[in-house]
Amino acid sequence: MAKIAVLGHGVVGSGVCEVIHENQESIIRRAGQPIEVKRILDLRDFDGLPYRDKFTKNFDDILNDDEISIVVEVMGGVSPAFEFSVASLKKGKSVVTSNKELVAAKGAQLLKIARENNCNYFFEASVGGGIPIIRPMHMCLAANEIDEIAGILNGTTNFILTKMIKEGTSFDEALKTAQDLGYAERNPAADVEGYDACRKICILASLAFGRHVYPEYVHTEGITKITLEDVAYAESWGGVIKLIGEAKRIPESERIECLVAPAFVNGESQLANIDDVFNGVLVRGNATGDVVFYGKGAGKLPTASAVVADVIHEAKVSGTSTSLTWKDSSENFVLPYDEVESAFYVRAAGFRDSSFAKERISVLFHGVSFLSRAGQPESEAAFVTESMSGGLLMKKVEALKEKGAEILSVIRVADC
Amino acid sequence: MAKIAVLGHGVVGSGVCEVIHENQESIIRRAGQPIEVKRILDLRDFDGLPYRDKFTKNFDDILNDDEISIVVEVMGGVSPAFEFSVASLKKGKSVVTSNKELVAAKGAQLLKIARENNCNYFFEASVGGGIPIIRPMHMCLAANEIDEIAGILNGTTNFILTKMIKEGTSFDEALKTAQDLGYAERNPAADVEGYDACRKICILASLAFGRHVYPEYVHTEGITKITLEDVAYAESWGGVIKLIGEAKRIPESERIECLVAPAFVNGESQLANIDDVFNGVLVRGNATGDVVFYGKGAGKLPTASAVVADVIHEAKVSGTSTSLTWKDSSENFVLPYDEVESAFYVRAAGFRDSSFAKERISVLFHGVSFLSRAGQPESEAAFVTESMSGGLLMKKVEALKEKGAEILSVIRVADC
């Protein structure tokens, strides 16, 4: 019998209790033993629940209970989740989490403490909800060098973009629908500004490249500035706009590219058809080639089932430290954003007429492809550049501005 | 140091040697120890190879070498691969394989022998080449009941169908191209008749439902009868024809549905856009919802890297039996094909004219949707039925025949 504690009885925490309760029989078969939720930490009262006697408001009741061998941390946030996780690991209790903010901020440190205490820190549910991705990536890694990861890592923004692309809904309206459906928080910043996707790409990049990638070094752009005009130009180019988190090995360098930004994605890409609240992660290995994992990236039961899968795994390997791991890295090894090369889509206005616009743009940018959309004013031009560094692009864009153009949008073109 | 033997130096076997040689450094980091190929079994001579001194033609050289703890069986075929695997497991040597024919025929037995001898039988590479699917499915399984699996499991047939759909190439021509490109064997039966896909869906179904599903009980249809006319009708219906392997839990029953057949796949399905030699597997869990794994399903390095990932896993867990497992099951629990329900596409000819055809068909089949294609003769009709058992469908089709119609095609409509 493995006894566990659940820290936080929110959406995921209550889902964990539900999954463990309802699938008890198959869990016994798979874990080789029953798994029991012994205590639940939450400051709120849950009087109506059949298991209300398991609740405590005092973490020490869990920490000092030697019967509890696994702590499920589904509180979210860095503090006190970090302190509770450290204390649990130091007592030899393995910790399973869905807390991407904490893993992205302190993963290397927590993994090290787990190893030192011969227990595990598992975080499958922190990326991709119910899609198995952390462990499969580790498997890919076993016999591959991973060259690149690119993913649609946030379901809320993908839902909003899908509404804009498929139904012509404006960003504001689409966000409101997402909020009404419960896909977006009332304060949607973590999603629409890209912070959530940033945490996830940091976790995947840390795993792929073996060193902790800190969110603060990762260029992060959200989707709030995306307009229906941009969506129309992307369509005429043969693709769609998606919020992409990307991490890439730079050949013959110790550094990596890592960023989160909206991007033009070619219609042929496996990521182009990942719509609504779904997530998809493309992993490019030197032996496997492209592998894509797809599914619902969030939600109570998918996320809870990923947590419970980690709990079952821990129950099977308990007493050995098998955590995936990466090194801490105090220096920043992420290439500065203005050195990252790619093609760019640029949309500008303020031109006398379209042939004038083309001339002016062609002088500054060589080899651009012009795009067009229905209802495009004569004064507006949109184009996709050749590949260049973000720094060079911005210089050229500045020059265009100096010539009187108004820059309406600049969006990367992804190569995934 | 883990010493291994490789049985069979064909495409996959030589790939395994290559991957282990080239990624030695990262393998040490991941396995915690070096991995060395000590012996290679092959009846052929490979004089030119730098590691020619490792070859032997006598399996006993491997079996009786106590230093060899892992045997990689990549010979293919049931015999002598089965005998060699049994002998290895009984000596406590774990076996890693890519041999889907053997796993589908004898998996339950080999898994049992592995468990009895406290070693492992791993077969990640047997399905989906380099796409991690066996272990992720096991993870899904940990906290989920799997309700359904549907997959494009054979790259050769998917390549042929893609050529037919995208370029209007006939089956024969597309097969020839596949052969010229090395995607199809000179004797293509295992691919185009669906046998290869059948072995793979049997392996996935065994894993998902916990009992061995034998290929001989699984209705298996290939793609040799698919015509460009069928492809055109599928397009007018809003989808594509794919060779689908499917396994499904039947609610409140001990039986499952399991079959391999070409199917109409809706354009909205995540499987519809999986083209060329790519494979994709959709796993529908009761908590995770739909999860899709996508990538190259075959090829030397992808498959070899999946084998090596298993070898590394074994090197880490050696001495404990952690194999995935399922029970043997002498009785057949696969629902007979004529009891499986679905909608069907039917194409028939020999009608006086189209309104006569519609009338005649509507009398026999209620609620059909008629399809049309460019160049459709007046004497031809194509339609999609409501959901019914295969047996009932065939009865109705027979009745249509008796009325003078010639039945040109019958293809299932998949619900994946």
GROMACS .gro file of C-alpha atoms in nm, chain A residues 36 88 315 363:
model
    4
   36GLU     CA    1  -0.442   0.560  -0.094
   88SER     CA    2   0.923   1.652   0.141
  315ALA     CA    3   0.506   0.338  -0.644
  363VAL     CA    4   1.518   4.865  -5.174
   0.00000   0.00000   0.00000
